[in-house]
């Protein structure tokens, strides 16, 4: 039997949640959460017991739970989840019918009405990501709802929450057909290899779809450096766009075979491309020593990374990253500066860019800006949930 708790909201939180804010913060409620079970339904009320909303309790880095409905009589059951998933699928109708793209986000957490849950589509397969034990406790209803709404070739899942400091890991297969990996998907006619049963990652970040297309469309005749390259998805886009050559740099050893694989599925000779397994900052020094310069430099670092030599945080170190990149970018070249750090907004990100260029006494012009693509729906009036920030910068004299 699922626990139902009446929880009194602080006055400020009442205003926020009434206005549509979906996240339940720890300091938003008055009673202690110590006795709550993950997945408990929260009947959120004001100081007089007046109904505000219904949510669920699920600890994750953003807060202690999410609002599910503001209708007092609405039941949180399979019918509820089926309605939410059906609405989300309808919004992506154009992507489902696309012949050029066969991988996209079907359900984007709080943007589609259920925080802590995302569902991605990969060429007939669905991957469900769970961000807390709380939302995972609804898995039976949610999986049944998904099966009712769409025809699933096969379903995989990622458990992206942790207990006792450890992430939960298991075989990611759930139901239906077992995939043969790598699975080949299309994105704007470009091929990418993905694996839905290989730990936390799949091989591609779907939120960068529009940025990869922009790189593809502007790479003809250019040399391209792809830093923090992961599986080389940006490098593939550049090569297919007619790049004179790509250099992919990532510290992870598995980035080499994964990047080779991405080139191979697109019939690109990987030996004609440069793939380096090394620290990006070490590569900057290497390139400067060898007087290497590039027409386009892609900067898409993790929000936080630690190596034996250094610690990197986008919130503190992005200006330094940009300055190092400027040293090996041709005059008139382009830097694609990206971050998925949700702790600061686009305006703040642009101050990092301005700081770096001023300290290098270099002029610049912002050509294009990107945030999350249309399938990564975010709650209305709450831009802080639009975590992706990408600025395409032209380097002037």
Short mmCIF file of C-alpha atoms in Angstrom, two decimals:
data_model
loop_
_atom_site.label_atom_id
_atom_site.label_comp_id
_atom_site.label_asym_id
_atom_site.label_seq_id
_atom_site.Cartn_x
_atom_site.Cartn_y
_atom_site.Cartn_z
CA UNK A 1 0.00 0.00 0.00
CA UNK A 2 1.50 3.32 -1.06
CA UNK A 3 1.96 5.81 1.76
CA UNK A 4 -0.07 9.01 1.54
CA UNK A 5 1.22 11.96 3.53
CA UNK A 6 -0.35 15.35 4.08
CA UNK A 7 2.45 17.89 3.92
CA UNK A 8 2.18 21.57 4.76
CA UNK A 9 3.94 23.93 2.36
CA UNK A 10 5.84 27.03 3.37
CA UNK A 11 4.16 30.22 2.13
CA UNK A 12 6.76 31.00 -0.57
CA UNK A 13 6.53 27.46 -1.93
CA UNK A 14 2.74 27.76 -2.15
CA UNK A 15 3.10 30.68 -4.55
CA UNK A 16 5.73 28.92 -6.67
CA UNK A 17 3.85 25.63 -6.94
CA UNK A 18 0.54 27.36 -7.59
CA UNK A 19 2.25 29.19 -10.46
CA UNK A 20 3.38 25.90 -11.98
CA UNK A 21 6.81 25.27 -10.44
CA UNK A 22 7.17 21.46 -10.58
CA UNK A 23 10.00 20.77 -8.11
CA UNK A 24 9.44 20.18 -4.40
CA UNK A 25 12.46 21.58 -2.57
CA UNK A 26 13.49 20.36 0.86
CA UNK A 27 12.85 23.75 2.46
CA UNK A 28 9.43 23.99 0.80
CA UNK A 29 7.74 21.76 3.35
CA UNK A 30 7.32 22.01 7.10
CA UNK A 31 7.24 18.43 8.42
CA UNK A 32 10.36 16.28 8.52
CA UNK A 33 10.84 13.89 5.60
CA UNK A 34 12.81 11.39 7.70
CA UNK A 35 9.88 8.99 8.09
CA UNK A 36 8.73 9.12 4.48
CA UNK A 37 9.10 6.19 2.13
CA UNK A 38 10.45 6.78 -1.36
CA UNK A 39 7.45 6.99 -3.67
CA UNK A 40 5.07 8.27 -1.00
CA UNK A 41 2.30 10.44 -2.41
CA UNK A 42 2.35 13.93 -0.95
CA UNK A 43 -0.90 15.80 -0.41
CA UNK A 44 0.49 19.36 -0.42
CA UNK A 45 -1.62 21.82 1.60
CA UNK A 46 -1.46 25.36 3.01
CA UNK A 47 -1.41 26.20 6.72
CA UNK A 48 -5.20 25.83 6.87
CA UNK A 49 -5.19 22.44 5.19
CA UNK A 50 -6.32 23.85 1.84
CA UNK A 51 -5.31 21.69 -1.11
CA UNK A 52 -2.47 22.96 -3.36
CA UNK A 53 -1.17 19.95 -5.31
CA UNK A 54 -0.28 16.26 -5.24
CA UNK A 55 3.29 15.10 -5.68
CA UNK A 56 5.58 12.22 -4.86
CA UNK A 57 8.55 11.89 -2.53
CA UNK A 58 11.78 10.97 -4.32
CA UNK A 59 15.21 12.15 -3.23
CA UNK A 60 17.52 13.32 -6.01
CA UNK A 61 20.06 16.08 -6.45
CA UNK A 62 17.44 18.64 -7.50
CA UNK A 63 15.06 18.27 -4.56
CA UNK A 64 12.91 15.83 -2.59
CA UNK A 65 10.18 15.20 -5.13
CA UNK A 66 7.99 16.50 -7.91
CA UNK A 67 4.46 17.81 -8.35
CA UNK A 68 2.30 15.43 -10.40
CA UNK A 69 -1.09 17.14 -10.46
CA UNK A 70 -2.92 20.18 -9.17
CA UNK A 71 -6.30 18.42 -9.40
CA UNK A 72 -7.30 17.14 -5.97
CA UNK A 73 -9.46 14.28 -7.26
CA UNK A 74 -6.97 13.01 -9.87
CA UNK A 75 -5.67 9.53 -9.09
CA UNK A 76 -2.00 8.72 -9.62
CA UNK A 77 -2.36 5.38 -11.37
CA UNK A 78 -1.77 3.67 -14.71
CA UNK A 79 -4.45 5.83 -16.35
CA UNK A 80 -2.69 8.98 -15.16
CA UNK A 81 0.69 7.87 -16.55
CA UNK A 82 -0.86 6.73 -19.83
CA UNK A 83 -2.43 10.16 -20.27
CA UNK A 84 0.87 11.94 -19.65
CA UNK A 85 2.82 9.65 -22.00
CA UNK A 86 0.14 9.92 -24.68
CA UNK A 87 0.26 13.72 -24.55
CA UNK A 88 4.04 13.64 -24.82
CA UNK A 89 3.99 11.24 -27.78
CA UNK A 90 1.50 13.49 -29.60
CA UNK A 91 3.89 16.43 -29.26
CA UNK A 92 6.60 14.40 -31.03
CA UNK A 93 4.40 13.28 -33.95
CA UNK A 94 6.66 14.97 -36.51
CA UNK A 95 9.72 13.13 -35.16
CA UNK A 96 7.94 9.77 -35.21
CA UNK A 97 7.18 10.24 -38.91
CA UNK A 98 10.62 11.61 -39.84
CA UNK A 99 12.70 9.54 -42.25
CA UNK A 100 15.84 11.52 -41.40
CA UNK A 101 15.86 11.08 -37.61
CA UNK A 102 15.14 7.86 -35.68
CA UNK A 103 16.31 8.80 -32.18
CA UNK A 104 14.81 11.47 -29.95
CA UNK A 105 13.35 12.17 -26.52
CA UNK A 106 9.76 11.02 -26.10
CA UNK A 107 9.21 12.14 -22.51
CA UNK A 108 11.27 14.82 -20.78
CA UNK A 109 10.58 14.61 -17.06
CA UNK A 110 9.09 17.71 -15.48
CA UNK A 111 8.59 19.29 -18.92
CA UNK A 112 6.04 16.57 -19.71
CA UNK A 113 4.56 16.43 -16.22
CA UNK A 114 6.50 13.71 -14.37
CA UNK A 115 9.77 14.89 -12.87
CA UNK A 116 12.46 12.26 -12.43
CA UNK A 117 11.46 10.23 -15.52
CA UNK A 118 12.73 10.43 -19.09
CA UNK A 119 11.97 8.18 -22.05
CA UNK A 120 14.07 8.11 -25.22
CA UNK A 121 13.33 6.48 -28.58
CA UNK A 122 16.06 4.65 -30.49
CA UNK A 123 14.87 3.18 -33.80
CA UNK A 124 11.92 1.30 -32.30
CA UNK A 125 13.47 0.69 -28.89
CA UNK A 126 12.61 2.73 -25.81
CA UNK A 127 15.01 3.60 -23.02
CA UNK A 128 13.46 4.68 -19.72
CA UNK A 129 15.67 6.57 -17.25
CA UNK A 130 14.72 6.75 -13.58
CA UNK A 131 16.26 9.46 -11.38
CA UNK A 132 15.07 8.41 -7.91
CA UNK A 133 13.83 5.39 -6.01
CA UNK A 134 10.60 7.34 -5.57
CA UNK A 135 9.66 7.47 -9.23
CA UNK A 136 11.00 3.94 -9.77
CA UNK A 137 8.41 2.67 -7.29
CA UNK A 138 5.77 3.51 -9.95
CA UNK A 139 7.55 1.42 -12.59
CA UNK A 140 4.83 -1.24 -12.98
CA UNK A 141 2.13 1.31 -13.81
CA UNK A 142 4.47 3.35 -16.02
CA UNK A 143 5.69 0.38 -18.06
CA UNK A 144 2.12 -0.81 -18.57
CA UNK A 145 1.10 2.71 -19.60
CA UNK A 146 3.99 2.91 -22.08
CA UNK A 147 2.96 -0.40 -23.65
CA UNK A 148 -0.60 0.87 -24.00
CA UNK A 149 0.40 4.10 -25.71
CA UNK A 150 3.14 3.01 -28.15
CA UNK A 151 4.29 -0.10 -29.97
CA UNK A 152 7.57 -0.96 -28.32
CA UNK A 153 10.09 -3.05 -30.23
CA UNK A 154 11.97 -3.48 -26.96
CA UNK A 155 12.42 -1.60 -23.68
CA UNK A 156 15.61 -0.86 -21.74
CA UNK A 157 16.12 1.19 -18.61
CA UNK A 158 18.78 3.20 -16.80
CA UNK A 159 18.68 3.58 -13.02
CA UNK A 160 20.27 6.95 -12.47
CA UNK A 161 19.79 7.15 -8.71
CA UNK A 162 22.01 5.83 -5.96
CA UNK A 163 21.69 4.34 -2.52
CA UNK A 164 24.37 4.46 0.16
CA UNK A 165 26.57 6.48 -2.17
CA UNK A 166 26.51 3.85 -4.91
CA UNK A 167 24.67 4.03 -8.20
CA UNK A 168 22.28 1.16 -8.75
CA UNK A 169 23.37 -1.02 -11.67
CA UNK A 170 21.77 -4.03 -13.31
CA UNK A 171 21.15 -5.53 -16.72
CA UNK A 172 19.27 -2.78 -18.52
CA UNK A 173 16.92 -5.00 -20.54
CA UNK A 174 13.26 -4.80 -19.47
CA UNK A 175 10.94 -6.34 -22.06
CA UNK A 176 10.26 -7.07 -25.73
CA UNK A 177 12.94 -7.78 -28.28
CA UNK A 178 16.52 -7.86 -27.05
CA UNK A 179 18.54 -5.43 -29.12
CA UNK A 180 21.59 -6.36 -31.14
CA UNK A 181 24.17 -3.71 -30.38
CA UNK A 182 25.48 -1.50 -31.72
CA UNK A 183 22.05 -0.34 -32.88
CA UNK A 184 22.25 2.11 -35.78
CA UNK A 185 20.08 5.21 -35.54
CA UNK A 186 19.68 8.18 -37.86
CA UNK A 187 19.98 11.82 -36.88
CA UNK A 188 19.41 14.31 -39.68
CA UNK A 189 20.42 11.51 -42.10
CA UNK A 190 23.70 10.91 -40.21
CA UNK A 191 24.26 7.45 -38.74
CA UNK A 192 25.25 6.82 -35.14
CA UNK A 193 25.93 3.60 -33.26
CA UNK A 194 24.28 3.27 -29.83
CA UNK A 195 24.25 0.61 -27.12
CA UNK A 196 21.33 0.63 -24.68
CA UNK A 197 22.81 -2.07 -22.45
CA UNK A 198 26.27 -0.69 -21.71
CA UNK A 199 26.19 1.09 -18.37
CA UNK A 200 25.18 4.70 -17.92
CA UNK A 201 25.89 5.93 -21.44
CA UNK A 202 24.34 5.09 -24.80
CA UNK A 203 26.94 6.53 -27.17
CA UNK A 204 25.20 9.78 -28.05
CA UNK A 205 23.70 12.79 -26.27
CA UNK A 206 20.37 13.41 -27.98
CA UNK A 207 20.08 16.98 -26.69
CA UNK A 208 22.88 18.11 -29.04
CA UNK A 209 21.03 17.11 -32.24
CA UNK A 210 20.57 20.65 -33.56
CA UNK A 211 24.16 21.62 -32.72
CA UNK A 212 25.56 18.62 -34.60
CA UNK A 213 23.50 19.64 -37.63
CA UNK A 214 24.84 23.20 -37.41
CA UNK A 215 28.40 21.85 -37.27
CA UNK A 216 27.70 19.56 -40.24
CA UNK A 217 26.33 22.48 -42.26
CA UNK A 218 29.37 24.71 -41.59
CA UNK A 219 32.27 22.22 -41.75
CA UNK A 220 32.90 22.03 -45.47
CA UNK A 221 36.56 22.73 -46.15
CA UNK A 222 37.32 23.33 -42.46
CA UNK A 223 39.62 21.66 -39.95
CA UNK A 224 37.77 20.67 -36.78
CA UNK A 225 38.95 19.95 -33.23
CA UNK A 226 36.42 18.08 -31.07
CA UNK A 227 37.40 18.22 -27.40
CA UNK A 228 35.85 16.03 -24.67
CA UNK A 229 34.77 14.05 -27.72
CA UNK A 230 33.19 11.01 -25.99
CA UNK A 231 32.30 8.76 -28.96
CA UNK A 232 33.13 11.35 -31.61
CA UNK A 233 29.57 12.29 -32.61
CA UNK A 234 30.54 15.89 -33.42
CA UNK A 235 33.52 14.62 -35.42
CA UNK A 236 31.26 12.40 -37.51
CA UNK A 237 28.95 15.36 -38.21
CA UNK A 238 31.94 17.46 -39.30
CA UNK A 239 33.40 14.71 -41.50
CA UNK A 240 30.06 14.11 -43.19
CA UNK A 241 29.76 17.86 -43.72
CA UNK A 242 32.96 17.92 -45.76
CA UNK A 243 35.57 18.76 -43.16
CA UNK A 244 39.19 18.70 -44.31
CA UNK A 245 39.94 16.64 -41.21
CA UNK A 246 38.80 16.09 -37.63
CA UNK A 247 40.73 15.66 -34.40
CA UNK A 248 38.87 14.02 -31.50
CA UNK A 249 40.32 14.30 -28.00
CA UNK A 250 39.05 12.52 -24.88
CA UNK A 251 40.76 11.12 -21.80
CA UNK A 252 38.65 7.94 -21.61
CA UNK A 253 40.37 4.92 -23.16
CA UNK A 254 37.09 3.58 -24.51
CA UNK A 255 36.64 6.75 -26.55
CA UNK A 256 39.06 5.36 -29.15
CA UNK A 257 37.14 2.19 -30.16
CA UNK A 258 33.81 4.00 -29.79
CA UNK A 259 34.91 6.85 -32.07
CA UNK A 260 36.32 4.40 -34.62
CA UNK A 261 32.96 2.63 -34.57
CA UNK A 262 31.06 5.86 -35.26
CA UNK A 263 33.25 6.61 -38.27
CA UNK A 264 32.91 3.05 -39.56
CA UNK A 265 29.10 3.01 -39.55
CA UNK A 266 29.25 6.10 -41.78
CA UNK A 267 31.79 4.50 -44.14
CA UNK A 268 34.46 7.01 -43.13
CA UNK A 269 38.02 5.73 -42.95
CA UNK A 270 38.94 6.40 -39.33
CA UNK A 271 42.63 6.39 -40.22
CA UNK A 272 42.03 9.57 -42.19
CA UNK A 273 40.87 11.23 -38.96
CA UNK A 274 42.93 11.98 -35.84
CA UNK A 275 41.80 10.40 -32.55
CA UNK A 276 43.72 11.22 -29.37
CA UNK A 277 43.25 9.56 -25.98
CA UNK A 278 44.60 12.24 -23.66
CA UNK A 279 43.69 15.05 -21.30
CA UNK A 280 42.20 17.95 -23.28
CA UNK A 281 44.35 20.53 -21.50
CA UNK A 282 47.47 18.50 -22.27
CA UNK A 283 46.36 18.43 -25.88
CA UNK A 284 46.05 22.23 -25.92
CA UNK A 285 49.70 22.44 -24.82
CA UNK A 286 50.70 19.82 -27.39
CA UNK A 287 48.90 21.67 -30.19
CA UNK A 288 50.43 25.01 -29.22
CA UNK A 289 53.94 23.50 -29.17
CA UNK A 290 53.41 22.00 -32.62
CA UNK A 291 51.78 25.19 -33.94
CA UNK A 292 48.55 23.36 -34.76
CA UNK A 293 45.52 25.54 -35.39
CA UNK A 294 41.92 24.73 -36.30
CA UNK A 295 39.10 26.46 -38.12
CA UNK A 296 36.44 25.10 -35.74
CA UNK A 297 36.91 24.06 -32.10
CA UNK A 298 34.12 22.25 -30.23
CA UNK A 299 34.09 22.65 -26.44
CA UNK A 300 31.54 20.42 -24.72
CA UNK A 301 33.07 19.52 -21.34
CA UNK A 302 31.43 17.67 -18.46
CA UNK A 303 30.15 19.96 -15.72
CA UNK A 304 32.75 18.55 -13.37
CA UNK A 305 35.77 16.31 -13.90
CA UNK A 306 38.72 15.23 -11.79
CA UNK A 307 41.99 13.71 -12.98
CA UNK A 308 45.24 12.95 -11.15
CA UNK A 309 46.59 16.31 -12.28
CA UNK A 310 43.65 18.64 -11.95
CA UNK A 311 40.00 19.34 -11.15
CA UNK A 312 37.78 21.03 -13.73
CA UNK A 313 34.45 22.74 -13.12
CA UNK A 314 32.54 24.58 -15.84
CA UNK A 315 31.18 26.99 -13.22
CA UNK A 316 34.74 28.15 -12.41
CA UNK A 317 37.04 27.12 -15.23
CA UNK A 318 35.17 27.73 -18.49
CA UNK A 319 36.99 31.03 -19.19
CA UNK A 320 40.35 29.23 -18.94
CA UNK A 321 39.08 26.52 -21.27
CA UNK A 322 38.08 29.17 -23.81
CA UNK A 323 41.41 30.97 -23.54
CA UNK A 324 43.31 27.76 -24.18
CA UNK A 325 41.06 27.03 -27.16
CA UNK A 326 41.65 30.53 -28.56
CA UNK A 327 45.40 29.86 -28.74
CA UNK A 328 44.79 27.12 -31.30
CA UNK A 329 41.87 28.63 -33.23
CA UNK A 330 42.56 30.33 -36.54
CA UNK A 331 41.72 34.00 -36.90
CA UNK A 332 38.25 34.12 -38.39
CA UNK A 333 37.63 30.64 -36.99
CA UNK A 334 34.74 29.40 -34.91
CA UNK A 335 34.40 28.11 -31.36
CA UNK A 336 31.31 26.09 -30.41
CA UNK A 337 31.07 26.63 -26.65
CA UNK A 338 28.66 24.30 -24.87
CA UNK A 339 27.71 23.39 -21.32
CA UNK A 340 24.97 21.35 -19.67
CA UNK A 341 25.63 22.78 -16.20
CA UNK A 342 22.21 23.73 -14.82
CA UNK A 343 23.65 25.86 -11.99
CA UNK A 344 23.94 28.96 -14.20
CA UNK A 345 21.91 30.41 -17.06
CA UNK A 346 22.73 31.55 -20.59
CA UNK A 347 23.33 35.15 -19.47
CA UNK A 348 25.94 33.98 -16.96
CA UNK A 349 27.52 31.67 -19.54
CA UNK A 350 27.98 34.62 -21.87
CA UNK A 351 29.88 36.46 -19.13
CA UNK A 352 32.37 33.56 -19.10
CA UNK A 353 32.79 33.97 -22.86
CA UNK A 354 33.23 37.74 -22.60
CA UNK A 355 35.76 37.38 -19.77
CA UNK A 356 37.91 34.94 -21.76
CA UNK A 357 37.98 37.05 -24.92
CA UNK A 358 38.73 40.26 -23.03
CA UNK A 359 41.61 38.62 -21.17
CA UNK A 360 43.00 37.43 -24.52
CA UNK A 361 42.41 40.89 -26.01
CA UNK A 362 40.46 39.28 -28.85
CA UNK A 363 37.23 40.43 -30.47
CA UNK A 364 34.37 38.07 -31.14
CA UNK A 365 30.89 37.84 -32.54
CA UNK A 366 28.15 35.48 -31.41
CA UNK A 367 26.73 33.86 -34.54
CA UNK A 368 24.17 31.41 -33.16
CA UNK A 369 22.76 30.23 -29.84
CA UNK A 370 21.11 26.92 -28.98
CA UNK A 371 19.35 25.47 -26.00
CA UNK A 372 17.40 22.24 -25.67
CA UNK A 373 15.73 20.96 -28.86
CA UNK A 374 11.94 20.85 -29.13
CA UNK A 375 11.59 17.25 -27.90
CA UNK A 376 13.34 18.19 -24.63
CA UNK A 377 10.25 20.00 -23.35
CA UNK A 378 10.77 22.27 -20.33
CA UNK A 379 8.13 23.70 -17.96
CA UNK A 380 6.61 26.97 -19.12
CA UNK A 381 7.93 30.10 -17.41
CA UNK A 382 10.80 28.24 -15.72
CA UNK A 383 13.86 28.60 -17.99
CA UNK A 384 16.18 27.22 -15.30
CA UNK A 385 15.15 23.73 -16.40
CA UNK A 386 16.53 24.44 -19.88
CA UNK A 387 20.01 23.33 -18.85
CA UNK A 388 21.76 23.21 -22.24
CA UNK A 389 23.58 26.35 -23.38
CA UNK A 390 25.47 26.46 -26.68
CA UNK A 391 27.01 29.57 -28.20
CA UNK A 392 28.68 29.56 -31.61
CA UNK A 393 31.38 32.26 -31.62
CA UNK A 394 33.29 33.76 -34.53
CA UNK A 395 36.82 34.78 -33.60
CA UNK A 396 37.67 38.25 -34.93
CA UNK A 397 41.04 39.99 -35.25
#
